[in-house]
Short mmCIF file of C-alpha atoms in Angstrom, two decimals:
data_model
loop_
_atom_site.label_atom_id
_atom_site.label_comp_id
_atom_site.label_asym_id
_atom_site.label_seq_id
_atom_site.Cartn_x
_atom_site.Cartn_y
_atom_site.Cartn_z
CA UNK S 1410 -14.60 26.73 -26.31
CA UNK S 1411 -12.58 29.77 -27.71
CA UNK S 1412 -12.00 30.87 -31.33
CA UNK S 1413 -10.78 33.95 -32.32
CA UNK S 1414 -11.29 36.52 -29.76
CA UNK S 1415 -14.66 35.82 -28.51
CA UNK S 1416 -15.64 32.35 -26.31
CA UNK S 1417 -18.57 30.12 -26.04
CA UNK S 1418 -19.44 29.10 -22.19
CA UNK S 1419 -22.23 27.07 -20.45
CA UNK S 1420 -24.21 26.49 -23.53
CA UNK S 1421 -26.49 23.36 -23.22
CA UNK S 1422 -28.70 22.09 -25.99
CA UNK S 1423 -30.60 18.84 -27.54
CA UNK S 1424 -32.04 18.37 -30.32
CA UNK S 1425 -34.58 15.27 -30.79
CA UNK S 1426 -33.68 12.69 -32.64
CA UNK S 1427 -35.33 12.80 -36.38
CA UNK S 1428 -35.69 16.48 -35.70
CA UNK S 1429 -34.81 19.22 -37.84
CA UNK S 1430 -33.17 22.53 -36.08
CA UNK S 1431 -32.22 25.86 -36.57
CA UNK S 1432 -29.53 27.64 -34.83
CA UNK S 1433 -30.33 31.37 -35.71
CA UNK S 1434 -28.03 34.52 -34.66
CA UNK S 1435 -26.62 37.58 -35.86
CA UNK S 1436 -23.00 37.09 -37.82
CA UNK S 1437 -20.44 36.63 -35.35
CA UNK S 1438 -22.60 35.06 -32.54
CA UNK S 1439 -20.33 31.70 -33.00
CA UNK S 1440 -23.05 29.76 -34.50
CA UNK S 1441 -20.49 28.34 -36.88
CA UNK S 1442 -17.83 27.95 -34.03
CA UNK S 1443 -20.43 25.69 -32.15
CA UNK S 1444 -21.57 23.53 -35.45
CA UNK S 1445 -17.23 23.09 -36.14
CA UNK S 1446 -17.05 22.18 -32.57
CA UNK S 1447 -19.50 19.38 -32.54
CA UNK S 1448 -17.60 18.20 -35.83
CA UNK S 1449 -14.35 18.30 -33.95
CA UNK S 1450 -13.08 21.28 -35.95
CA UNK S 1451 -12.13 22.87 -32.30
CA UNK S 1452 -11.66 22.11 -29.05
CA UNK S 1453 -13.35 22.05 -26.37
CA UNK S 1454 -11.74 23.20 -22.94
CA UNK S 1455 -14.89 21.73 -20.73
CA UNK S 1456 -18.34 19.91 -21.76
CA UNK S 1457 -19.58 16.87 -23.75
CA UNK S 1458 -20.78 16.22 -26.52
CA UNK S 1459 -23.28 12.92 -27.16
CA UNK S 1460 -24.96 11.55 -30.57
CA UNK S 1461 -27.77 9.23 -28.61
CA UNK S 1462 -26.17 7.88 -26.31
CA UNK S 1463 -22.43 7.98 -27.80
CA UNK S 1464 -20.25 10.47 -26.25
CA UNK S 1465 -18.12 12.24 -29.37
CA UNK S 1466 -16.65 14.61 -27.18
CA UNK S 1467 -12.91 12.91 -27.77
CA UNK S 1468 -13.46 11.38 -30.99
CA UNK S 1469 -11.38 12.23 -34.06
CA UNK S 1470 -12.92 14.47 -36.42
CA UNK S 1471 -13.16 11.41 -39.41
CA UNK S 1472 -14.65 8.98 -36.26
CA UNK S 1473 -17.68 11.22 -35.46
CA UNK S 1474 -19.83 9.81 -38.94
CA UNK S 1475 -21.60 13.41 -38.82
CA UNK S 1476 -22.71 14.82 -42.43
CA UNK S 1477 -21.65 18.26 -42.98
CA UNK S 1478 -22.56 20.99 -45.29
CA UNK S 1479 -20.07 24.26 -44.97
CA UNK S 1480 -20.89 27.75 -45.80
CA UNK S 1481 -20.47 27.86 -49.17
CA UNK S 1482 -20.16 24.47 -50.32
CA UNK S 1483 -16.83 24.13 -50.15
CA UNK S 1484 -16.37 21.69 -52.60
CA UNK S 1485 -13.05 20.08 -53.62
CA UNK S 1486 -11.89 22.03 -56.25
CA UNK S 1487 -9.82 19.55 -58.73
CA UNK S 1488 -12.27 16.59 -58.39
CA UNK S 1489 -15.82 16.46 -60.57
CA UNK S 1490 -18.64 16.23 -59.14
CA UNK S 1491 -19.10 12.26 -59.44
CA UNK S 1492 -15.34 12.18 -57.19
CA UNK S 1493 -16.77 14.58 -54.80
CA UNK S 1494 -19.28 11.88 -53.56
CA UNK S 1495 -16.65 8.95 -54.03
CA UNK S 1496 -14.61 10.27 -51.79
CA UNK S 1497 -16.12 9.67 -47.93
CA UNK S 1498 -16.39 5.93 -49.52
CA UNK S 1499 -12.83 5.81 -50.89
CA UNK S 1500 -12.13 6.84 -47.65
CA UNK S 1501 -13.99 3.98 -45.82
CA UNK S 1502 -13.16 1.64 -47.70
CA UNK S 1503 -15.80 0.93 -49.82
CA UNK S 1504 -15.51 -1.74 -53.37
CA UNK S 1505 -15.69 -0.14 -56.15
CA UNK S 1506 -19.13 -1.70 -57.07
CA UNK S 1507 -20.73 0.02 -53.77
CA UNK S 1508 -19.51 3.34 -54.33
CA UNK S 1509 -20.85 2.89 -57.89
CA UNK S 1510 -24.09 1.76 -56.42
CA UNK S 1511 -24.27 4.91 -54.10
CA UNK S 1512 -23.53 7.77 -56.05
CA UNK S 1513 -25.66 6.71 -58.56
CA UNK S 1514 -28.12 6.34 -55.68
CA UNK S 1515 -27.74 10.00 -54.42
CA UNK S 1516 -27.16 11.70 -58.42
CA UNK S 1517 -30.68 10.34 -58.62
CA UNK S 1518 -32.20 11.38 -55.02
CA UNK S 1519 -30.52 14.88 -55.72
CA UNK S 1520 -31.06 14.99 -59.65
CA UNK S 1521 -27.28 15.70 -60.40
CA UNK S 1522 -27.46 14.00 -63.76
CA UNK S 1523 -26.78 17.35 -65.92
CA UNK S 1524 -23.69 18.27 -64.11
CA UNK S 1525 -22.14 15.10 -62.56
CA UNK S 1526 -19.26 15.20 -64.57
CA UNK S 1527 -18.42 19.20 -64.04
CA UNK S 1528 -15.79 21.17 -61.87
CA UNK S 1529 -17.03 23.07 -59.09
CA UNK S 1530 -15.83 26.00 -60.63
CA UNK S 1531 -18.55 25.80 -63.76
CA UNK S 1532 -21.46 24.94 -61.22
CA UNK S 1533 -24.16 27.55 -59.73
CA UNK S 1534 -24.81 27.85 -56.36
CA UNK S 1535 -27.46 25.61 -56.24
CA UNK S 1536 -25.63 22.85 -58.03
CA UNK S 1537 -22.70 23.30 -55.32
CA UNK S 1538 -25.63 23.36 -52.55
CA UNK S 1539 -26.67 20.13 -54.22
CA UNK S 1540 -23.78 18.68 -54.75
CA UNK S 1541 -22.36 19.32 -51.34
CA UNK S 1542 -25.23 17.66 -49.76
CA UNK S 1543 -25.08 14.66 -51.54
CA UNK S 1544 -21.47 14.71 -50.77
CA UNK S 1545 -22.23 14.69 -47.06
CA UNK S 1546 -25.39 11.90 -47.22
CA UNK S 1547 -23.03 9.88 -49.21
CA UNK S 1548 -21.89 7.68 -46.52
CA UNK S 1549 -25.32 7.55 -44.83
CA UNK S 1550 -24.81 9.41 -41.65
CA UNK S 1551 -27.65 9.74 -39.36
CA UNK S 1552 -26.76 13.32 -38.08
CA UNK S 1553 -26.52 16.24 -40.84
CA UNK S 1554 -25.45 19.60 -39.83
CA UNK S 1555 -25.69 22.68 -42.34
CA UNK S 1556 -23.88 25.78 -42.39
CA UNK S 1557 -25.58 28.74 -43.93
CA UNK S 1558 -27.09 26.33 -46.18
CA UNK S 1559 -28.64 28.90 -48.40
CA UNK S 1560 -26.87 31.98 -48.34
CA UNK S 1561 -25.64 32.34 -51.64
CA UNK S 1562 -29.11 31.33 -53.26
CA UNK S 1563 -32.27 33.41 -54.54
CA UNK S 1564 -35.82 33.04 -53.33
CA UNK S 1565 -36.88 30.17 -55.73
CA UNK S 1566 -33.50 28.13 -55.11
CA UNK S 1567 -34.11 28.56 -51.58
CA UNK S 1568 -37.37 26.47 -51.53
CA UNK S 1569 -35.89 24.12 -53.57
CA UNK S 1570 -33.17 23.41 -51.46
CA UNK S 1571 -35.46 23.35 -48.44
CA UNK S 1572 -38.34 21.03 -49.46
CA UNK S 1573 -35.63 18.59 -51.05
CA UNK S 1574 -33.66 18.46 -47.91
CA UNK S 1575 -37.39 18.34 -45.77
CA UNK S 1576 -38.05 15.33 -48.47
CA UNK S 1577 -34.72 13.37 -47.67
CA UNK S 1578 -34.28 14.36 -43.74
CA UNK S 1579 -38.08 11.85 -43.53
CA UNK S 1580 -37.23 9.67 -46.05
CA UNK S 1581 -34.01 8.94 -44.41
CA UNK S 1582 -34.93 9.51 -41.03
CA UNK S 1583 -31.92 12.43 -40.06
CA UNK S 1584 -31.48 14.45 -37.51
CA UNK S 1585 -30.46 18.09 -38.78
CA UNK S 1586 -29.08 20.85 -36.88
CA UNK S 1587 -29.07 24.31 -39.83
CA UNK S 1588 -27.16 27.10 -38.57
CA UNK S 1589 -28.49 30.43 -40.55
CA UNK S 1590 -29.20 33.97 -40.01
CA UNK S 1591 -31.58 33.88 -43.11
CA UNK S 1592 -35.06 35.00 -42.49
CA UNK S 1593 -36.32 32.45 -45.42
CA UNK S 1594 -36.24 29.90 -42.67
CA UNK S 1595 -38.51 32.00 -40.10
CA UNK S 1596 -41.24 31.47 -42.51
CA UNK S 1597 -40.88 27.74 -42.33
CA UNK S 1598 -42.36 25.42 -40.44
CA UNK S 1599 -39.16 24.05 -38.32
CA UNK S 1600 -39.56 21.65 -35.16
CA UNK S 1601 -37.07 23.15 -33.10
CA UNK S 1602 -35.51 26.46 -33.20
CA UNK S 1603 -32.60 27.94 -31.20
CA UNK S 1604 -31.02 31.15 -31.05
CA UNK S 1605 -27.24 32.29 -30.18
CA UNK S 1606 -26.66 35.49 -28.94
CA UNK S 1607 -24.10 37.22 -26.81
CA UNK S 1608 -23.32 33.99 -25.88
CA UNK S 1609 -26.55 32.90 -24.62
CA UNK S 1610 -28.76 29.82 -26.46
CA UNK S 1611 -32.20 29.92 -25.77
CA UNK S 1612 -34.61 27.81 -27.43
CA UNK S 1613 -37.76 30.35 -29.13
CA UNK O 701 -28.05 50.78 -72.17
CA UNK O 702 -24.46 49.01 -72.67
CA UNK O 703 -22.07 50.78 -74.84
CA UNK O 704 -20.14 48.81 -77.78
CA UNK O 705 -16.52 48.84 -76.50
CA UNK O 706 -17.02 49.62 -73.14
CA UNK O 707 -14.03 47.45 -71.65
CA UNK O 708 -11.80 49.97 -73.98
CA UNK O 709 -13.10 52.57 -72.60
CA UNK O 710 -12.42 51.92 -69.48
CA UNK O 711 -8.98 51.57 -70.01
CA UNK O 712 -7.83 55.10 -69.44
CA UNK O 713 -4.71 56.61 -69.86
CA UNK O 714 -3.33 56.03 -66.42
CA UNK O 715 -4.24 51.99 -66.87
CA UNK O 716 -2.40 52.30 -70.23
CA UNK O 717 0.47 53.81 -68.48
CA UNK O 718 0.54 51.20 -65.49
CA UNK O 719 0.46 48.16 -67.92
CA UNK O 720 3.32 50.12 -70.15
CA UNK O 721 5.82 50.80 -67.38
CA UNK O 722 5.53 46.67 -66.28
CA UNK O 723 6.46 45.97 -70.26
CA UNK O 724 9.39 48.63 -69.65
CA UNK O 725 10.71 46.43 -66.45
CA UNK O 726 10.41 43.40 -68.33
CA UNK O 727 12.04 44.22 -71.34
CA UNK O 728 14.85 46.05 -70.02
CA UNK O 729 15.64 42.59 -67.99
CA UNK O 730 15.32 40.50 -70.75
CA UNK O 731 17.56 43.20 -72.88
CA UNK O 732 20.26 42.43 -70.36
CA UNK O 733 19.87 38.79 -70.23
CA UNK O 734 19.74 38.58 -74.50
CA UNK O 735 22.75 40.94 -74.33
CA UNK O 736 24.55 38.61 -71.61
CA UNK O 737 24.67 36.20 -74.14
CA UNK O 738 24.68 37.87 -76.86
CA UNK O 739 27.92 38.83 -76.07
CA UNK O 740 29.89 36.00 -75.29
CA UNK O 741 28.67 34.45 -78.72
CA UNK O 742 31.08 36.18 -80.20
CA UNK O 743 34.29 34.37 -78.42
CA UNK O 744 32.48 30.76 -79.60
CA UNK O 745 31.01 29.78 -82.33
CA UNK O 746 28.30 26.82 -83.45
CA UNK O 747 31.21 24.61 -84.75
CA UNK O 748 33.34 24.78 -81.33
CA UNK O 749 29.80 23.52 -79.36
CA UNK O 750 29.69 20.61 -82.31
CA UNK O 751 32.97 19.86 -81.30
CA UNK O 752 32.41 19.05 -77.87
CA UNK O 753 30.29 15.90 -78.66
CA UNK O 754 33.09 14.41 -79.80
CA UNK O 755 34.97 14.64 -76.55
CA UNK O 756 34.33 11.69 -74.40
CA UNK O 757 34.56 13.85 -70.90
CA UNK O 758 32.26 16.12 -72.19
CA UNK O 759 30.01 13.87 -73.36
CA UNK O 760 30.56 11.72 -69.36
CA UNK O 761 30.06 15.34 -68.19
CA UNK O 762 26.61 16.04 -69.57
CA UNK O 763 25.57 12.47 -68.81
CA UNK O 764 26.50 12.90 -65.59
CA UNK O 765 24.83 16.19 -64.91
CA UNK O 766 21.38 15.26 -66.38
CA UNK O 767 21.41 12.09 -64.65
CA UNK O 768 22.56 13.44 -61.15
CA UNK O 769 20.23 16.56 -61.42
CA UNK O 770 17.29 14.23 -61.83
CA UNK O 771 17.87 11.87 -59.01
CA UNK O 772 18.79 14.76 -56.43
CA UNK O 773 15.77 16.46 -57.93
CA UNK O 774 13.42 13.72 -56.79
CA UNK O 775 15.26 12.91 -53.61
CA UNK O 776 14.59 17.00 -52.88
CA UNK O 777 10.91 15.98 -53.90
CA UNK O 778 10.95 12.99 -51.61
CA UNK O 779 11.66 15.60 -48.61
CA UNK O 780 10.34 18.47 -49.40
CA UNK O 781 6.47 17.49 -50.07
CA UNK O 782 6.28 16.27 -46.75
CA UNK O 783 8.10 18.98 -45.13
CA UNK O 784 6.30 21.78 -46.66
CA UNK O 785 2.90 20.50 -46.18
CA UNK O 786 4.09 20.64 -42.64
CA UNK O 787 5.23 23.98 -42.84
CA UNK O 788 2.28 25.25 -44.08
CA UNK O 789 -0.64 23.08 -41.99
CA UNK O 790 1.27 23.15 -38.31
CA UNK O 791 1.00 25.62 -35.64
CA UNK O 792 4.44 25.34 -33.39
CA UNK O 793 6.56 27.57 -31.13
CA UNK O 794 9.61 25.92 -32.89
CA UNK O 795 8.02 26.43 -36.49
CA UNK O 796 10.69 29.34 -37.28
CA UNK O 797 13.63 28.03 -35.77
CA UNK O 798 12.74 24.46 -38.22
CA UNK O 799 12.26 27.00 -41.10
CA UNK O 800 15.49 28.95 -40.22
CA UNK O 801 17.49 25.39 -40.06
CA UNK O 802 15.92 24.48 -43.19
CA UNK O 803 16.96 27.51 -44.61
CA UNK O 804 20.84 26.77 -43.63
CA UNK O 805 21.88 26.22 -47.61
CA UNK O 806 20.55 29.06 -48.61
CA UNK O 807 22.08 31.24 -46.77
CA UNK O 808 25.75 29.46 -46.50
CA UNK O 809 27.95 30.47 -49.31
CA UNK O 810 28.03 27.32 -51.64
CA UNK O 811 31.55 26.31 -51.05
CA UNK O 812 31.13 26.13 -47.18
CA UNK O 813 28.27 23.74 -47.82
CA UNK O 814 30.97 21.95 -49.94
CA UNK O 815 33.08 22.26 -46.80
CA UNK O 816 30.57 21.51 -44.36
CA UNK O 817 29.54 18.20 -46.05
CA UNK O 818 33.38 17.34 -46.62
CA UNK O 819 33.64 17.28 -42.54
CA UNK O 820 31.00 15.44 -41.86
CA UNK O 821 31.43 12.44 -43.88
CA UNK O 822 35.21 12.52 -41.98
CA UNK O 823 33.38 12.18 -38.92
CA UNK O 824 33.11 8.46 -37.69
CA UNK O 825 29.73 7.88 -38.94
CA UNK O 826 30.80 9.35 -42.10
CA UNK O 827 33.63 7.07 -41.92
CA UNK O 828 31.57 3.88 -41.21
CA UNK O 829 29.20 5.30 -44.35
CA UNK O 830 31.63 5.27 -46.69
CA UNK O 831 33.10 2.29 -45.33
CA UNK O 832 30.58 0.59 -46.85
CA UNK O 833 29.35 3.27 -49.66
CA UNK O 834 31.99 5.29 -51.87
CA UNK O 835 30.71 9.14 -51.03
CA UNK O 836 33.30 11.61 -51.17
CA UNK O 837 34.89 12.78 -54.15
CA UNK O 838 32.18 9.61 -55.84
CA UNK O 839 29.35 10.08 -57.58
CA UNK O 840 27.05 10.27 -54.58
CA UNK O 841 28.54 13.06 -52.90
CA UNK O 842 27.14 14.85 -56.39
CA UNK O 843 23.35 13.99 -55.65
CA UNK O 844 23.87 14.91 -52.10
CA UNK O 845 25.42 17.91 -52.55
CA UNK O 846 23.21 19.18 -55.61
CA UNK O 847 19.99 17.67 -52.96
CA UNK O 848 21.53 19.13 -50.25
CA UNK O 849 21.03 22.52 -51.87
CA UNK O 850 17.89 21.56 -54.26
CA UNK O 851 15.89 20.60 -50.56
CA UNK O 852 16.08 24.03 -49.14
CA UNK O 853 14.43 25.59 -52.44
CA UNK O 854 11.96 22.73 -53.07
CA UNK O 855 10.89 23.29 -49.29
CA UNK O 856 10.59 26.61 -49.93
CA UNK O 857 8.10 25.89 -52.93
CA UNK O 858 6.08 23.76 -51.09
CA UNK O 859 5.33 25.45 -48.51
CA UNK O 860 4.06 28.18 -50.32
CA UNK O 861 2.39 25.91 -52.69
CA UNK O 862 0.14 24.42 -49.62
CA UNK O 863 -0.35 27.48 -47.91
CA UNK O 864 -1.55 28.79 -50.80
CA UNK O 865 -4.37 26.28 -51.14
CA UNK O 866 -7.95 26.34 -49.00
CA UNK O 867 -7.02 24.61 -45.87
CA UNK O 868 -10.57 24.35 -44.98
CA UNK O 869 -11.17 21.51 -48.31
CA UNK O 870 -9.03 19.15 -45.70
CA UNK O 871 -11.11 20.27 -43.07
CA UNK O 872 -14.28 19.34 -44.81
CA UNK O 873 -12.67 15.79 -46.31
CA UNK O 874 -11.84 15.04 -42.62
CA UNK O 875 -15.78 15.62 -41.49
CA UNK O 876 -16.18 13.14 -44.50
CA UNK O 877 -14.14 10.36 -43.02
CA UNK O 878 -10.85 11.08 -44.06
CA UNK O 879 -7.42 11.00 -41.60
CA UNK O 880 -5.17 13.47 -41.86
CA UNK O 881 -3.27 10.89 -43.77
CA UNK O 882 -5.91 10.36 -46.66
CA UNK O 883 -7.11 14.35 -46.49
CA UNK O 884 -3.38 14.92 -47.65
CA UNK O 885 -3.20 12.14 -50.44
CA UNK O 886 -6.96 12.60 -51.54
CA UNK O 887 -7.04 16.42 -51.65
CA UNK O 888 -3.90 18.81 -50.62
CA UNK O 889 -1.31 16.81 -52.50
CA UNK O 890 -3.56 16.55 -56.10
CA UNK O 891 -4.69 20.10 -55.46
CA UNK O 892 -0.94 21.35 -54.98
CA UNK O 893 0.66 18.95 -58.35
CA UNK O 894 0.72 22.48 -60.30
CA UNK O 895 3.18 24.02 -57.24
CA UNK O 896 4.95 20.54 -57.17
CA UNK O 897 6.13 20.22 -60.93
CA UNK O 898 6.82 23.95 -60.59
CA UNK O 899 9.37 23.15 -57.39
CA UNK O 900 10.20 20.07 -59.62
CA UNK O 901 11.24 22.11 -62.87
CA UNK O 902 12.98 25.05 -60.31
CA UNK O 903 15.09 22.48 -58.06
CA UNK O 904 16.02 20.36 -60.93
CA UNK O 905 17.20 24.07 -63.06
CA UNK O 906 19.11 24.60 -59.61
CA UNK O 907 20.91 21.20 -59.40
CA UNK O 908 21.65 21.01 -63.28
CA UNK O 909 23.48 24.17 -62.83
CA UNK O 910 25.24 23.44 -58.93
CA UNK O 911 28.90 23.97 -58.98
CA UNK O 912 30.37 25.32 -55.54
CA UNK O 913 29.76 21.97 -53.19
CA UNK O 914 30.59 19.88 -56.09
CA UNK O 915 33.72 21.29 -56.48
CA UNK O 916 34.85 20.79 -52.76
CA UNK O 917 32.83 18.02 -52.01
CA UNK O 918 33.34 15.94 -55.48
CA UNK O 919 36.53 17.46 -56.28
CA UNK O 920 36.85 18.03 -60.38
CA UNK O 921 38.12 14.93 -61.79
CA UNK O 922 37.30 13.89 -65.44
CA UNK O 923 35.74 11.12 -66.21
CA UNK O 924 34.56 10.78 -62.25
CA UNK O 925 32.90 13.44 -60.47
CA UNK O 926 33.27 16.06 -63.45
CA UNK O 927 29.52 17.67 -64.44
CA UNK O 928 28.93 20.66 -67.12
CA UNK O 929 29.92 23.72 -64.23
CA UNK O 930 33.24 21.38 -63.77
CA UNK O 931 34.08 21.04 -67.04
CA UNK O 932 33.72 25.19 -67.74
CA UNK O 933 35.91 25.44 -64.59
CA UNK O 934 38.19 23.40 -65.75
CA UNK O 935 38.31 24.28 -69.25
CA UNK O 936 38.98 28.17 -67.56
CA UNK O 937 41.50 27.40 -65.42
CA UNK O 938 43.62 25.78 -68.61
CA UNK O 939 42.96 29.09 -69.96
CA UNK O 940 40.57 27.58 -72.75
CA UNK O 941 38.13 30.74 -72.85
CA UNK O 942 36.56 29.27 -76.12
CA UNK O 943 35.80 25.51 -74.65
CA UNK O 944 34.45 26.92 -71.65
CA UNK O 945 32.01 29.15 -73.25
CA UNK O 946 31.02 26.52 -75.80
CA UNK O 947 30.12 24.18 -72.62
CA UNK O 948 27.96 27.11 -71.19
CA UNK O 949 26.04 27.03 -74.02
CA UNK O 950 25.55 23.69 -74.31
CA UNK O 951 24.41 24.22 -70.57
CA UNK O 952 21.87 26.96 -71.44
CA UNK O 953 20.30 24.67 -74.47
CA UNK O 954 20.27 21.75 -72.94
CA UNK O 955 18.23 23.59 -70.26
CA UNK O 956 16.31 25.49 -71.80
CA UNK O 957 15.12 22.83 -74.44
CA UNK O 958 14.47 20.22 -71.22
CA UNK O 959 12.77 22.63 -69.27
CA UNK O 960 10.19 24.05 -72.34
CA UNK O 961 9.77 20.65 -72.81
CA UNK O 962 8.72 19.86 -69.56
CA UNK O 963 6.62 22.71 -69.33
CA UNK O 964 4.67 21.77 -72.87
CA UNK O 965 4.76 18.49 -71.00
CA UNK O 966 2.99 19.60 -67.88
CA UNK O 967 0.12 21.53 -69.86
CA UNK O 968 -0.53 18.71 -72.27
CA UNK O 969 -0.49 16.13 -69.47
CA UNK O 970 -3.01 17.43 -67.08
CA UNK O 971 -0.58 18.52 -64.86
CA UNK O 972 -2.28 22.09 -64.82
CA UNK O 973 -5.92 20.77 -65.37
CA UNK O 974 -8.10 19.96 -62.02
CA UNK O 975 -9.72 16.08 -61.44
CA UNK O 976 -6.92 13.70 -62.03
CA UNK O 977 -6.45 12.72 -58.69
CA UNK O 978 -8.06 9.79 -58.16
#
């Protein structure tokens, strides 16, 4: 795979199912280039791809049913916070009484309550960490991958954002791949962990 | 420790100066636009734009004009949202040969896209059209030739209007489920409403005002095919300086009251406020 002017090549990896990963590197190692790949963000000129024993490789990007958390959050930036978790249910299809059902579901997994009804652009980085998550859980994947997941947060909001995601990756039995070059998750205990560099993955 | 007035403080001479010399630009243009018509008020007068409403082509005329420049207005709509979210989202070799083609109107003078849509409804299709459909010198060779026109800004608008927005938000609904199809409903289009009544309130400005094609196209007969800019044209070329003048301004208030309106419109509405998409 190729993005901008450096290329990914022979890079062969699993991670167990129910396990939670880390793909570490220094910035520009195309940690985020792999974890867009896998989503179907870019192509791929050889290799496969497999969830279990699907292959994804081909599928569209809205077929794959991976959870996603970008750098940053990326939220959507006209919709509340409530509309931001509708919306991967509006999109399947869901009645009106299920999406209901769910976001309340995941406002009270994620304690949204005292900001469900604000803009992304009034919301800390936590709450858009938060928020974004939900957003991705929302249609109950059983793959999550993170980008930079905590990046823009401090030391305390780190943790937080760590043990709740630990709490809802066993609860709900996910698979989670994190890309991050932040040393907060060196000190943690993580089942498998992978490193990018100069092209080369190795697992450490 | 943090000093009372510190923002003023920073504002040093040099930042006065900067901020000054923008006022200077903008007055001096809006001098010359005051003083535009400023002094043609003096070869009309209140009574003689009165007057007009009790002329029946006038009265056809300004129908007409409103009533075409909002129909071309959302036919340009009806083309351009698509095409500019196009524009602005696909990568293609051909990409600036579509834009320059799409850019055709602009760059003709009006009266040879008068000209150029006279031909081709005189081509056999155009023939069999109008066999069926009235167009030329009609009514509907006004929408199309004020859309025809209106298009090529609106397109303009919305590309700029999309590109303008995070592409990677469409990106991220897509990861969520969403086609390209929903992505664009759910997320680009409500995000880019602001840019869209914007192109809306521009294109329609452009149509209300469209006089070249018309004239060629339409031809200038009252009653028919004759709009405001046909009336002053005619009311000039019978050498009635006073009529035509009165009809401008009639033009500019009627314009200027519709399009404050739609502006105080817009911000009351939600048209400027995020979450109303779904």
């Amino acid at each position: 795979m190729q993005q901008g002017d450096f290329q990914l090549t022979d890079l062969s990896f699993t991670v167990p199912k129910h396990g939670f990963a880390t793909l570490e590197g220094p910035n520009g190692s195309g940690k985020t280039t792999l974890l867009e790949t896998i989503l179907g963000l870019h192509s791929m000129r050889a290799g496969k791809i497999f969830l279990d024993d699907r292959e994804i490789t081909l599928s569209p990007v809205h077929q794959r049913n991976i959870g996603y958390v970008p750098q940053q959050g990326i939220l959507f930036q006209h919709l509340k916070v409530y509309q931001q978790l509708e919306i991967p249910l509006i999109a399947r299809g869901w009645h009106r009484s299920l999406r209901e059902k769910r976001c309340e579901e995941l406002i009270d997994l994620l304690r949204l309550h005292a900001f469900v009804s604000a803009y992304p652009a009034s919301l800390s980085g936590g709450e858009i960490q938060k928020t974004a998550l939900a957003r991705a859980l929302s249609f109950r994947p059983e793959y999550l991958l993170l980008d930079e997941p905590t990046a823009a947060l401090d030391t305390d909001a780190k943790m937080q954002f760590y043990q709740l995601l630990r709490a809802i990756a066993s609860q709900q039995s996910l698979t989670i791949l994190c890309v991050t070059h932040d040393r907060f998750f060196r000190d943690q205990k993580i089942d498998h962990r992978f490193r990018l560099e100069k092209g080369i993955l190795t697992l450490i | 420790m943090i000093q009372k007035n510190s923002w003023r403080n920073r504002s040093s001479f040099g930042d006065r100066f900067f901020w000054f010399s923008l006022a200077v630009i903008i007055s001096t243009y809006i001098t010359f636009l005051v003083a535009l018509l400023f002094a043609s008020s003096f070869h009309t007068s209140s009574s003689s734009i009165l007057r007009l409403f009790s002329q029946s082509e006038i009265r056809y005329a300004l129908r007409l004009s409103l009533l075409s420049s909002t129909v071309s207005t959302l036919l340009s709509l009806w083309i351009a949202v698509p095409s500019g979210y196009y524009l602005a989202r696909c990568s293609s070799p051909l990409l600036k040969l579509i834009e320059v083609i799409m850019d055709i109107p602009l760059i003709l003078p009006p009266l040879v896209v008068g000209m150029l849509l006279l031909i081709l409804f005189q081509t056999p299709p155009g023939r069999w059209l109008q066999s069926h459909i009235p167009v030329t010198y009609a009514i509907p060779s006004i929408i199309i030739a004020q859309g025809v026109i209106g298009t090529a800004y609106a397109v303009r608008m919305m590309k700029d209007a999309f590109a303008s927005l995070d592409q990677r938000e469409e990106k991220v609904a897509q990861t969520l489920g969403c086609t390209a199809s929903q992505a664009f409903w759910y997320i680009a289009f409500p995000a880019a409403k602001r840019g869209i009544f914007s192109a809306a309130i521009l294109t329609w400005a452009r149509c209300f005002g469209e006089f070249g094609p018309i004239l060629v196209f339409s031809g200038a007969t009252r009653l028919k095919t004759e709009v405001l800019p046909t009336s002053i044209y005619l009311e000039m070329s019978i050498g009635n300086l006073e009529n035509a003048l009165a009809v401008s301004f009639l033009m500019i208030g009627v314009a200027v009251l519709l399009l404050l309106a739609f502006r105080l419109w817009g911000e009351s509405a939600s048209i400027h406020k995020p979450g109303t998409a779904i």
